[in-house]
Amino acid sequence: MPALRVHNLAMSLDGYAAGPDQSVDHPLGVRGDELHECFMLTTRFGGPGASDADERFMAAGEENIGATIMGRNMFGPVRGDWGDSDWRGWWGSDPPYHHPVYVLTHHPHDPIEMEGGTTFNFVTGGIESALELACAAAGGRDVRLGGGAATIRQYVQAGLVDELHVVVVPILLNAGERLLEPIGDQVQAFDVAEVVSSPDSKVTHVQLVRR
Amino acid sequence: MPALRVHNLAMSLDGYAAGPDQSVDHPLGVRGDELHECFMLTTRFGGPGASDADERFMAAGEENIGATIMGRNMFGPVRGDWGDSDWRGWWGSDPPYHHPVYVLTHHPHDPIEMEGGTTFNFVTGGIESALELACAAAGGRDVRLGGGAATIRQYVQAGLVDELHVVVVPILLNAGERLLEPIGDQVQAFDVAEVVSSPDSKVTHVQLVRR
């Protein structure tokens, strides 16, 4: 059975995975971009290079992944019925997935085939249905759960997440979208595999794995 | 002017400084003791010794401190009027302060002189009054703000905290008393001076200092 893995999920010191007032201009909400500054330093994002830990955890998020699941809000800012929207994701014509992506939505949408091997598939059957489809498409590799926070919470609550890598960014946002609340009886479902902070970026990587 | 300093304030990964259902038997709430396990390993608490970072941050909390402020709930479990309560704190006859301690309360109480130089003084005039008294008593040294979370939030919101050392403990509590919410317009009042994680205890020390 493939593992369902969350990687590089940034959270502020006060627990927010996104700032308030998410919009097309601010996909991560106001000041939400500060959560991802550490990622932009990595070679993966064309940066000058980050600490060993930052680079290692960034790279780990792409190792042995055959499919990705994401919530609709991570795919784009369109809400409700798709109408005649021609939105094709935030990532340009050649998204960095290069494998099948499953987007959770209540509104049916035809698959969108992009360059470079990425196909966006739209799943209306719920999180377990999306996981089943993603596992089947992953060809024996693992499935990455991209986000956002609400989607990750749903999978955690359902006991379906095997690995959860949280990046604690030492900023305070004071408002926005909380990552880890509520997760109900899954609160003791994880062991702490590793905790390592990066002197340069000042973030802390916390790797949780299912017991 | 003495600095007002918070040290060794443990917070779960999901942001709680105490678990739910605080009581005499569970001063830190249910599972709240897990937040302080890392401290018990330090030589300061008679433990076998912890990582350099854990020991250093624990020791820093007692350096150049001349007085302590705490909320009433940190002093004890008695609520409302003191009545004929003979509660003298959680710490036995010789509390580990050895200097004047100012307890915030709405209900007047005579000072309690303990062994070893600790005196518990009860302040009904509010947080600024307590700070004024503590600064005067500190003899040129700094004032430590002990806790709990609600008291620290009040001082942070009022812009009075100069140093805030948070220990992120990688457990999930899912309920309890939140440390950092809400702190209003003080949300950008701090710089991050240091972030260091301890491989053994798996906690992360985050040292914030007023800009």
CSV table of C-alpha atoms in Angstrom, one decimal:
chain,number,residue,atom,x,y,z
A,1,MET,CA,0.0,0.0,0.0
A,2,PRO,CA,1.5,3.4,-0.9
A,3,ALA,CA,2.0,5.9,1.9
A,4,LEU,CA,0.2,9.2,2.0
A,5,ARG,CA,2.8,11.8,2.7
A,6,VAL,CA,2.6,15.5,3.5
A,7,HIS,CA,5.8,17.5,2.9
A,8,ASN,CA,7.0,21.1,3.5
A,9,LEU,CA,3.9,22.2,5.1
A,10,ALA,CA,4.8,25.6,6.6
A,11,MET,CA,3.1,26.8,9.8
A,12,SER,CA,3.7,30.0,11.7
A,13,LEU,CA,4.7,29.8,15.3
A,14,ASP,CA,1.1,30.6,16.3
A,15,GLY,CA,-0.2,27.7,14.1
A,16,TYR,CA,-1.3,29.2,10.9
A,17,ALA,CA,-0.7,27.6,7.5
A,18,ALA,CA,-2.0,30.6,5.6
A,19,GLY,CA,-2.6,34.2,6.5
A,20,PRO,CA,-6.1,35.9,6.4
A,21,ASP,CA,-7.9,37.1,3.3
A,22,GLN,CA,-6.7,34.6,0.7
A,23,SER,CA,-7.2,35.8,-2.9
A,24,VAL,CA,-5.7,35.6,-6.4
A,25,ASP,CA,-3.1,38.2,-5.4
A,26,HIS,CA,-2.5,36.5,-2.1
A,27,PRO,CA,-2.9,32.8,-2.5
A,28,LEU,CA,-1.5,32.2,0.9
A,29,GLY,CA,-3.3,35.1,2.5
A,30,VAL,CA,-1.9,38.4,3.8
A,31,ARG,CA,1.7,37.8,4.9
A,32,GLY,CA,1.3,34.2,4.0
A,33,ASP,CA,4.3,34.5,1.6
A,34,GLU,CA,6.5,34.9,4.6
A,35,LEU,CA,5.7,31.3,5.4
A,36,HIS,CA,7.4,30.2,2.2
A,37,GLU,CA,10.4,32.4,2.2
A,38,CYS,CA,12.6,29.6,3.5
A,39,PHE,CA,11.6,27.4,0.5
A,40,MET,CA,12.6,30.1,-2.0
A,41,LEU,CA,16.2,29.9,-0.8
A,42,THR,CA,16.5,26.2,-1.8
A,43,THR,CA,18.1,25.1,-5.1
A,44,ARG,CA,14.8,23.4,-5.9
A,45,PHE,CA,13.2,26.8,-6.3
A,46,GLY,CA,16.2,28.3,-8.0
A,47,GLY,CA,17.5,30.0,-4.9
A,48,PRO,CA,21.1,30.4,-3.8
A,49,GLY,CA,20.9,27.2,-1.7
A,50,ALA,CA,19.7,26.7,1.9
A,51,SER,CA,20.9,24.7,4.9
A,52,ASP,CA,21.4,21.0,4.5
A,53,ALA,CA,18.2,20.3,6.4
A,54,ASP,CA,16.2,22.7,4.3
A,55,GLU,CA,17.5,21.2,1.1
A,56,ARG,CA,17.1,17.6,2.3
A,57,PHE,CA,13.5,18.1,3.4
A,58,MET,CA,12.6,20.0,0.2
A,59,ALA,CA,14.1,17.2,-1.9
A,60,ALA,CA,12.4,14.5,0.2
A,61,GLY,CA,9.0,15.8,-0.9
A,62,GLU,CA,9.6,14.7,-4.5
A,63,GLU,CA,11.2,11.3,-3.8
A,64,ASN,CA,9.2,8.2,-4.8
A,65,ILE,CA,6.0,10.2,-5.4
A,66,GLY,CA,3.6,8.9,-8.2
A,67,ALA,CA,0.5,11.1,-7.7
A,68,THR,CA,-0.6,14.1,-5.8
A,69,ILE,CA,-3.9,15.0,-4.1
A,70,MET,CA,-4.9,18.6,-3.4
A,71,GLY,CA,-7.9,20.6,-2.2
A,72,ARG,CA,-9.7,22.8,-4.7
A,73,ASN,CA,-8.5,26.0,-3.0
A,74,MET,CA,-4.9,24.9,-3.6
A,75,PHE,CA,-5.7,24.4,-7.3
A,76,GLY,CA,-7.1,27.8,-7.7
A,77,PRO,CA,-9.2,30.7,-6.5
A,78,VAL,CA,-12.4,29.8,-8.4
A,79,ARG,CA,-15.3,29.0,-6.0
A,80,GLY,CA,-18.6,27.2,-6.5
A,81,ASP,CA,-19.5,26.0,-10.0
A,82,TRP,CA,-16.6,26.1,-12.5
A,83,GLY,CA,-18.9,27.8,-15.1
A,84,ASP,CA,-16.7,28.7,-18.1
A,85,SER,CA,-13.6,29.2,-16.1
A,86,ASP,CA,-10.4,28.4,-18.0
A,87,TRP,CA,-8.3,28.3,-14.8
A,88,ARG,CA,-5.5,25.7,-15.2
A,89,GLY,CA,-3.7,26.0,-11.8
A,90,TRP,CA,-1.2,28.4,-10.4
A,91,TRP,CA,1.8,26.7,-12.0
A,92,GLY,CA,1.9,27.8,-15.7
A,93,SER,CA,1.8,25.4,-18.6
A,94,ASP,CA,4.3,22.9,-17.2
A,95,PRO,CA,3.4,22.4,-13.5
A,96,PRO,CA,6.1,20.9,-11.3
A,97,TYR,CA,4.2,17.7,-10.6
A,98,HIS,CA,4.8,15.6,-13.8
A,99,HIS,CA,2.3,13.0,-12.6
A,100,PRO,CA,-1.5,12.7,-12.1
A,101,VAL,CA,-2.9,15.2,-9.7
A,102,TYR,CA,-6.3,14.7,-8.0
A,103,VAL,CA,-8.2,17.8,-7.1
A,104,LEU,CA,-11.0,17.5,-4.5
A,105,THR,CA,-14.1,19.4,-5.5
A,106,HIS,CA,-17.9,19.3,-5.2
A,107,HIS,CA,-18.3,20.4,-8.8
A,108,PRO,CA,-17.4,18.1,-11.8
A,109,HIS,CA,-14.8,19.2,-14.2
A,110,ASP,CA,-13.1,17.4,-17.1
A,111,PRO,CA,-9.5,16.4,-16.7
A,112,ILE,CA,-6.9,19.0,-17.8
A,113,GLU,CA,-3.8,17.6,-19.4
A,114,MET,CA,-0.8,19.9,-19.0
A,115,GLU,CA,2.7,19.8,-20.4
A,116,GLY,CA,5.4,17.6,-18.7
A,117,GLY,CA,3.2,14.8,-17.6
A,118,THR,CA,0.9,16.6,-15.2
A,119,THR,CA,-2.8,15.9,-15.5
A,120,PHE,CA,-5.3,17.6,-13.2
A,121,ASN,CA,-8.2,15.2,-12.4
A,122,PHE,CA,-11.2,16.4,-10.5
A,123,VAL,CA,-12.7,14.1,-7.9
A,124,THR,CA,-16.2,14.6,-6.6
A,125,GLY,CA,-16.4,11.4,-4.6
A,126,GLY,CA,-14.6,12.6,-1.4
A,127,ILE,CA,-11.2,12.1,0.1
A,128,GLU,CA,-11.2,8.3,0.2
A,129,SER,CA,-12.2,8.1,-3.4
A,130,ALA,CA,-9.4,10.5,-4.3
A,131,LEU,CA,-6.9,8.5,-2.3
A,132,GLU,CA,-8.0,5.3,-4.1
A,133,LEU,CA,-7.6,6.9,-7.5
A,134,ALA,CA,-4.3,8.4,-6.6
A,135,CYS,CA,-2.9,5.1,-5.2
A,136,ALA,CA,-3.9,3.3,-8.3
A,137,ALA,CA,-2.3,5.9,-10.5
A,138,ALA,CA,0.9,6.1,-8.5
A,139,GLY,CA,2.3,2.9,-10.0
A,140,GLY,CA,3.6,1.5,-6.7
A,141,ARG,CA,5.0,4.8,-5.6
A,142,ASP,CA,3.7,6.9,-2.7
A,143,VAL,CA,1.0,9.6,-2.9
A,144,ARG,CA,1.7,13.2,-1.8
A,145,LEU,CA,-1.0,15.2,-0.1
A,146,GLY,CA,-0.3,18.8,-1.2
A,147,GLY,CA,-2.7,20.9,0.8
A,148,GLY,CA,-4.2,23.2,1.8
A,149,ALA,CA,-4.6,23.0,5.5
A,150,ALA,CA,-8.3,22.1,5.4
A,151,THR,CA,-7.6,19.2,3.1
A,152,ILE,CA,-4.8,17.9,5.2
A,153,ARG,CA,-6.9,18.2,8.4
A,154,GLN,CA,-9.6,16.1,6.7
A,155,TYR,CA,-7.1,13.3,5.8
A,156,VAL,CA,-5.5,13.4,9.2
A,157,GLN,CA,-8.9,13.2,11.0
A,158,ALA,CA,-9.7,10.2,8.8
A,159,GLY,CA,-6.5,8.5,10.0
A,160,LEU,CA,-5.2,8.3,6.4
A,161,VAL,CA,-1.9,10.4,6.6
A,162,ASP,CA,1.2,8.3,7.1
A,163,GLU,CA,3.9,11.0,7.2
A,164,LEU,CA,3.4,14.7,8.1
A,165,HIS,CA,6.3,17.1,7.7
A,166,VAL,CA,5.6,20.4,9.3
A,167,VAL,CA,7.9,23.4,8.9
A,168,VAL,CA,7.6,25.7,11.9
A,169,VAL,CA,8.3,29.3,10.7
A,170,PRO,CA,9.1,31.6,13.6
A,171,ILE,CA,6.7,34.4,12.7
A,172,LEU,CA,3.3,35.3,14.2
A,173,LEU,CA,0.4,35.8,11.9
A,174,ASN,CA,-2.3,36.1,14.6
A,175,ALA,CA,-5.0,35.2,12.0
A,176,GLY,CA,-5.6,33.0,9.0
A,177,GLU,CA,-6.1,29.3,8.5
A,178,ARG,CA,-5.1,27.0,11.3
A,179,LEU,CA,-3.2,23.9,10.3
A,180,LEU,CA,-3.7,21.5,13.2
A,181,GLU,CA,-7.0,22.2,14.7
A,182,PRO,CA,-9.2,20.2,15.2
A,183,ILE,CA,-7.8,16.8,14.5
A,184,GLY,CA,-9.9,14.9,17.1
A,185,ASP,CA,-8.8,11.5,18.2
A,186,GLN,CA,-5.9,11.5,15.8
A,187,VAL,CA,-4.1,13.8,18.2
A,188,GLN,CA,-1.9,10.9,19.4
A,189,ALA,CA,-1.6,9.1,16.1
A,190,PHE,CA,1.9,10.3,15.3
A,191,ASP,CA,5.4,9.7,16.6
A,192,VAL,CA,8.1,12.4,16.2
A,193,ALA,CA,10.7,11.0,13.9
A,194,GLU,CA,12.9,14.0,13.7
A,195,VAL,CA,13.1,17.7,14.7
A,196,VAL,CA,15.8,19.9,13.3
A,197,SER,CA,16.2,23.6,13.1
A,198,SER,CA,18.1,25.6,10.4
A,199,PRO,CA,20.3,28.4,11.8
A,200,ASP,CA,20.0,30.3,8.5
A,201,SER,CA,16.3,30.3,7.7
A,202,LYS,CA,15.4,29.9,11.4
A,203,VAL,CA,12.7,27.3,10.5
A,204,THR,CA,12.3,24.0,12.3
A,205,HIS,CA,11.5,20.8,10.5
A,206,VAL,CA,9.2,18.5,12.5
A,207,GLN,CA,8.7,15.1,10.9
A,208,LEU,CA,5.7,13.1,12.2
A,209,VAL,CA,5.0,9.5,11.3
A,210,ARG,CA,2.0,7.4,11.9
A,211,ARG,CA,2.5,5.1,14.9
B,1,MET,CA,14.9,50.2,32.9
B,2,PRO,CA,14.8,46.4,33.7
B,3,ALA,CA,13.7,44.1,31.0
B,4,LEU,CA,10.6,42.0,31.3
B,5,ARG,CA,11.6,38.4,30.3
B,6,VAL,CA,9.7,35.2,29.7
B,7,HIS,CA,11.7,32.0,29.8
B,8,ASN,CA,11.1,28.3,29.1
B,9,LEU,CA,7.5,28.7,28.2
B,10,ALA,CA,6.5,25.4,26.7
B,11,MET,CA,4.0,25.2,23.9
B,12,SER,CA,2.8,22.2,22.0
B,13,LEU,CA,3.1,22.0,18.2
B,14,ASP,CA,-0.5,23.0,17.9
B,15,GLY,CA,0.0,26.0,20.1
B,16,TYR,CA,-1.2,25.1,23.6
B,17,ALA,CA,0.7,26.1,26.8
B,18,ALA,CA,-1.5,23.9,28.9
B,19,GLY,CA,-3.8,21.0,28.4
B,20,PRO,CA,-7.6,21.0,29.1
B,21,ASP,CA,-9.1,20.6,32.5
B,22,GLN,CA,-6.5,22.2,34.8
B,23,SER,CA,-6.9,21.2,38.4
B,24,VAL,CA,-5.0,20.6,41.6
B,25,ASP,CA,-4.0,17.2,40.3
B,26,HIS,CA,-3.2,18.5,36.8
B,27,PRO,CA,-1.9,22.1,37.2
B,28,LEU,CA,-1.0,22.1,33.6
B,29,GLY,CA,-4.1,20.3,32.5
B,30,VAL,CA,-4.5,16.8,31.0
B,31,ARG,CA,-1.3,15.7,29.3
B,32,GLY,CA,0.1,19.2,30.2
B,33,ASP,CA,3.0,17.5,32.0
B,34,GLU,CA,4.3,16.2,28.7
B,35,LEU,CA,5.0,19.8,27.9
B,36,HIS,CA,7.5,20.0,30.7
B,37,GLU,CA,9.2,16.6,30.3
B,38,CYS,CA,12.2,18.2,28.6
B,39,PHE,CA,12.8,20.5,31.6
B,40,MET,CA,12.9,17.6,34.0
B,41,LEU,CA,15.9,16.2,32.2
B,42,THR,CA,18.0,19.3,33.0
B,43,THR,CA,20.4,19.4,35.9
B,44,ARG,CA,18.4,22.4,37.2
B,45,PHE,CA,15.6,20.0,37.9
B,46,GLY,CA,17.9,17.3,39.2
B,47,GLY,CA,17.7,15.3,36.0
B,48,PRO,CA,20.5,13.4,34.3
B,49,GLY,CA,21.4,16.4,32.1
B,50,ALA,CA,20.0,17.6,28.8
B,51,SER,CA,21.4,18.9,25.6
B,52,ASP,CA,23.6,22.0,25.7
B,53,ALA,CA,20.8,24.1,24.3
B,54,ASP,CA,18.2,22.8,26.9
B,55,GLU,CA,20.6,23.4,29.7
B,56,ARG,CA,21.7,26.8,28.5
B,57,PHE,CA,18.1,28.1,28.0
B,58,MET,CA,17.1,26.7,31.4
B,59,ALA,CA,19.9,28.5,33.1
B,60,ALA,CA,19.3,31.7,31.3
B,61,GLY,CA,15.9,32.0,33.0
B,62,GLU,CA,17.6,32.6,36.3
B,63,GLU,CA,20.3,34.9,35.2
B,64,ASN,CA,20.1,38.5,36.4
B,65,ILE,CA,16.5,38.2,37.7
B,66,GLY,CA,15.5,40.2,40.7
B,67,ALA,CA,11.7,39.7,40.8
B,68,THR,CA,9.0,37.5,39.3
B,69,ILE,CA,5.4,38.3,38.2
B,70,MET,CA,2.8,35.5,37.8
B,71,GLY,CA,-0.9,35.2,37.3
B,72,ARG,CA,-3.0,33.9,40.1
B,73,ASN,CA,-3.6,30.6,38.4
B,74,MET,CA,0.1,29.9,38.3
B,75,PHE,CA,0.2,30.6,42.0
B,76,GLY,CA,-2.5,28.1,42.9
B,77,PRO,CA,-5.8,26.5,42.1
B,78,VAL,CA,-7.9,28.7,44.5
B,79,ARG,CA,-10.4,30.8,42.5
B,80,GLY,CA,-12.5,33.9,43.6
B,81,ASP,CA,-12.2,35.2,47.1
B,82,TRP,CA,-9.3,33.7,49.1
B,83,GLY,CA,-11.5,33.1,52.1
B,84,ASP,CA,-9.6,31.2,54.8
B,85,SER,CA,-7.4,29.4,52.2
B,86,ASP,CA,-3.9,28.7,53.6
B,87,TRP,CA,-2.5,28.0,50.1
B,88,ARG,CA,1.2,29.0,49.9
B,89,GLY,CA,2.0,28.1,46.3
B,90,TRP,CA,2.9,24.9,44.5
B,91,TRP,CA,6.6,24.9,45.5
B,92,GLY,CA,6.8,23.9,49.2
B,93,SER,CA,8.3,25.9,52.0
B,94,ASP,CA,11.4,27.1,50.1
B,95,PRO,CA,10.2,28.1,46.6
B,96,PRO,CA,12.8,28.3,43.8
B,97,TYR,CA,12.5,32.1,43.4
B,98,HIS,CA,14.5,33.5,46.3
B,99,HIS,CA,13.2,37.0,45.5
B,100,PRO,CA,10.0,39.0,45.6
B,101,VAL,CA,7.2,37.5,43.6
B,102,TYR,CA,4.1,39.5,42.5
B,103,VAL,CA,0.9,37.6,42.0
B,104,LEU,CA,-1.8,39.2,40.0
B,105,THR,CA,-5.3,38.9,41.5
B,106,HIS,CA,-8.6,40.7,41.9
B,107,HIS,CA,-8.8,39.7,45.5
B,108,PRO,CA,-6.5,41.3,48.2
B,109,HIS,CA,-4.3,39.0,50.2
B,110,ASP,CA,-1.5,39.7,52.7
B,111,PRO,CA,2.0,39.0,51.6
B,112,ILE,CA,3.4,35.5,52.4
B,113,GLU,CA,7.0,35.3,53.4
B,114,MET,CA,8.5,31.9,52.6
B,115,GLU,CA,11.9,30.4,53.3
B,116,GLY,CA,14.9,31.2,51.2
B,117,GLY,CA,14.1,34.8,50.4
B,118,THR,CA,10.9,34.3,48.4
B,119,THR,CA,7.9,36.6,49.3
B,120,PHE,CA,4.6,36.3,47.6
B,121,ASN,CA,3.0,39.7,47.2
B,122,PHE,CA,-0.6,40.1,45.9
B,123,VAL,CA,-1.3,42.9,43.5
B,124,THR,CA,-4.8,44.0,42.7
B,125,GLY,CA,-3.9,47.1,40.7
B,126,GLY,CA,-3.4,45.4,37.3
B,127,ILE,CA,-0.4,44.3,35.2
B,128,GLU,CA,1.2,47.7,35.0
B,129,SER,CA,1.1,48.2,38.7
B,130,ALA,CA,2.6,44.7,39.2
B,131,LEU,CA,5.4,45.5,36.7
B,132,GLU,CA,6.2,48.8,38.5
B,133,LEU,CA,6.4,47.1,41.9
B,134,ALA,CA,8.5,44.3,40.5
B,135,CYS,CA,10.9,46.7,38.8
B,136,ALA,CA,11.3,48.6,42.0
B,137,ALA,CA,12.0,45.5,43.9
B,138,ALA,CA,14.4,43.9,41.4
B,139,GLY,CA,17.3,46.1,42.5
B,140,GLY,CA,18.5,46.9,39.0
B,141,ARG,CA,18.1,43.4,37.7
B,142,ASP,CA,15.5,42.2,35.3
B,143,VAL,CA,11.9,41.0,36.0
B,144,ARG,CA,10.8,37.5,35.0
B,145,LEU,CA,7.3,37.0,33.8
B,146,GLY,CA,6.5,33.4,34.9
B,147,GLY,CA,3.0,32.7,33.4
B,148,GLY,CA,0.5,31.3,32.8
B,149,ALA,CA,-0.4,31.8,29.2
B,150,ALA,CA,-3.2,34.3,29.9
B,151,THR,CA,-0.9,36.5,31.9
B,152,ILE,CA,1.8,36.4,29.3
B,153,ARG,CA,-0.7,37.3,26.6
B,154,GLN,CA,-1.9,40.3,28.6
B,155,TYR,CA,1.7,41.7,29.0
B,156,VAL,CA,2.5,40.9,25.3
B,157,GLN,CA,-0.7,42.7,24.2
B,158,ALA,CA,0.3,45.7,26.3
B,159,GLY,CA,3.7,45.8,24.6
B,160,LEU,CA,5.5,45.2,27.8
B,161,VAL,CA,7.4,42.0,27.1
B,162,ASP,CA,11.0,42.5,26.0
B,163,GLU,CA,12.1,38.8,25.7
B,164,LEU,CA,9.9,35.8,25.0
B,165,HIS,CA,11.5,32.4,25.0
B,166,VAL,CA,9.1,29.7,23.7
B,167,VAL,CA,9.9,26.0,23.8
B,168,VAL,CA,8.0,24.2,21.0
B,169,VAL,CA,7.3,20.7,22.1
B,170,PRO,CA,6.4,18.4,19.2
B,171,ILE,CA,3.3,16.9,20.7
B,172,LEU,CA,-0.3,17.6,19.8
B,173,LEU,CA,-2.8,18.5,22.6
B,174,ASN,CA,-5.7,19.5,20.4
B,175,ALA,CA,-7.3,21.4,23.4
B,176,GLY,CA,-6.3,23.5,26.3
B,177,GLU,CA,-5.0,27.0,26.8
B,178,ARG,CA,-3.5,28.7,23.8
B,179,LEU,CA,-0.3,30.7,24.2
B,180,LEU,CA,-0.2,33.1,21.4
B,181,GLU,CA,-3.7,34.1,20.5
B,182,PRO,CA,-4.8,36.8,20.3
B,183,ILE,CA,-2.0,39.2,20.6
B,184,GLY,CA,-3.4,41.9,18.4
B,185,ASP,CA,-1.1,44.5,16.9
B,186,GLN,CA,1.9,43.2,18.9
B,187,VAL,CA,2.0,40.4,16.3
B,188,GLN,CA,5.0,42.0,14.5
B,189,ALA,CA,6.6,43.4,17.7
B,190,PHE,CA,9.3,40.7,17.9
B,191,ASP,CA,12.5,39.7,16.1
B,192,VAL,CA,13.7,36.1,16.1
B,193,ALA,CA,17.0,36.1,17.9
B,194,GLU,CA,17.6,32.4,17.9
B,195,VAL,CA,16.0,29.1,16.9
B,196,VAL,CA,17.7,25.9,18.0
B,197,SER,CA,16.3,22.4,18.3
B,198,SER,CA,17.6,19.6,20.6
B,199,PRO,CA,18.1,16.2,19.0
B,200,ASP,CA,17.5,14.4,22.4
B,201,SER,CA,14.4,16.1,23.8
B,202,LYS,CA,13.2,17.0,20.3
B,203,VAL,CA,12.1,20.5,21.5
B,204,THR,CA,12.9,23.7,19.7
B,205,HIS,CA,13.9,26.9,21.5
B,206,VAL,CA,12.6,30.0,19.8
B,207,GLN,CA,14.0,33.2,21.3
B,208,LEU,CA,12.0,36.3,20.4
B,209,VAL,CA,13.2,39.8,21.4
B,210,ARG,CA,11.3,43.1,21.1
B,211,ARG,CA,12.2,45.1,18.0
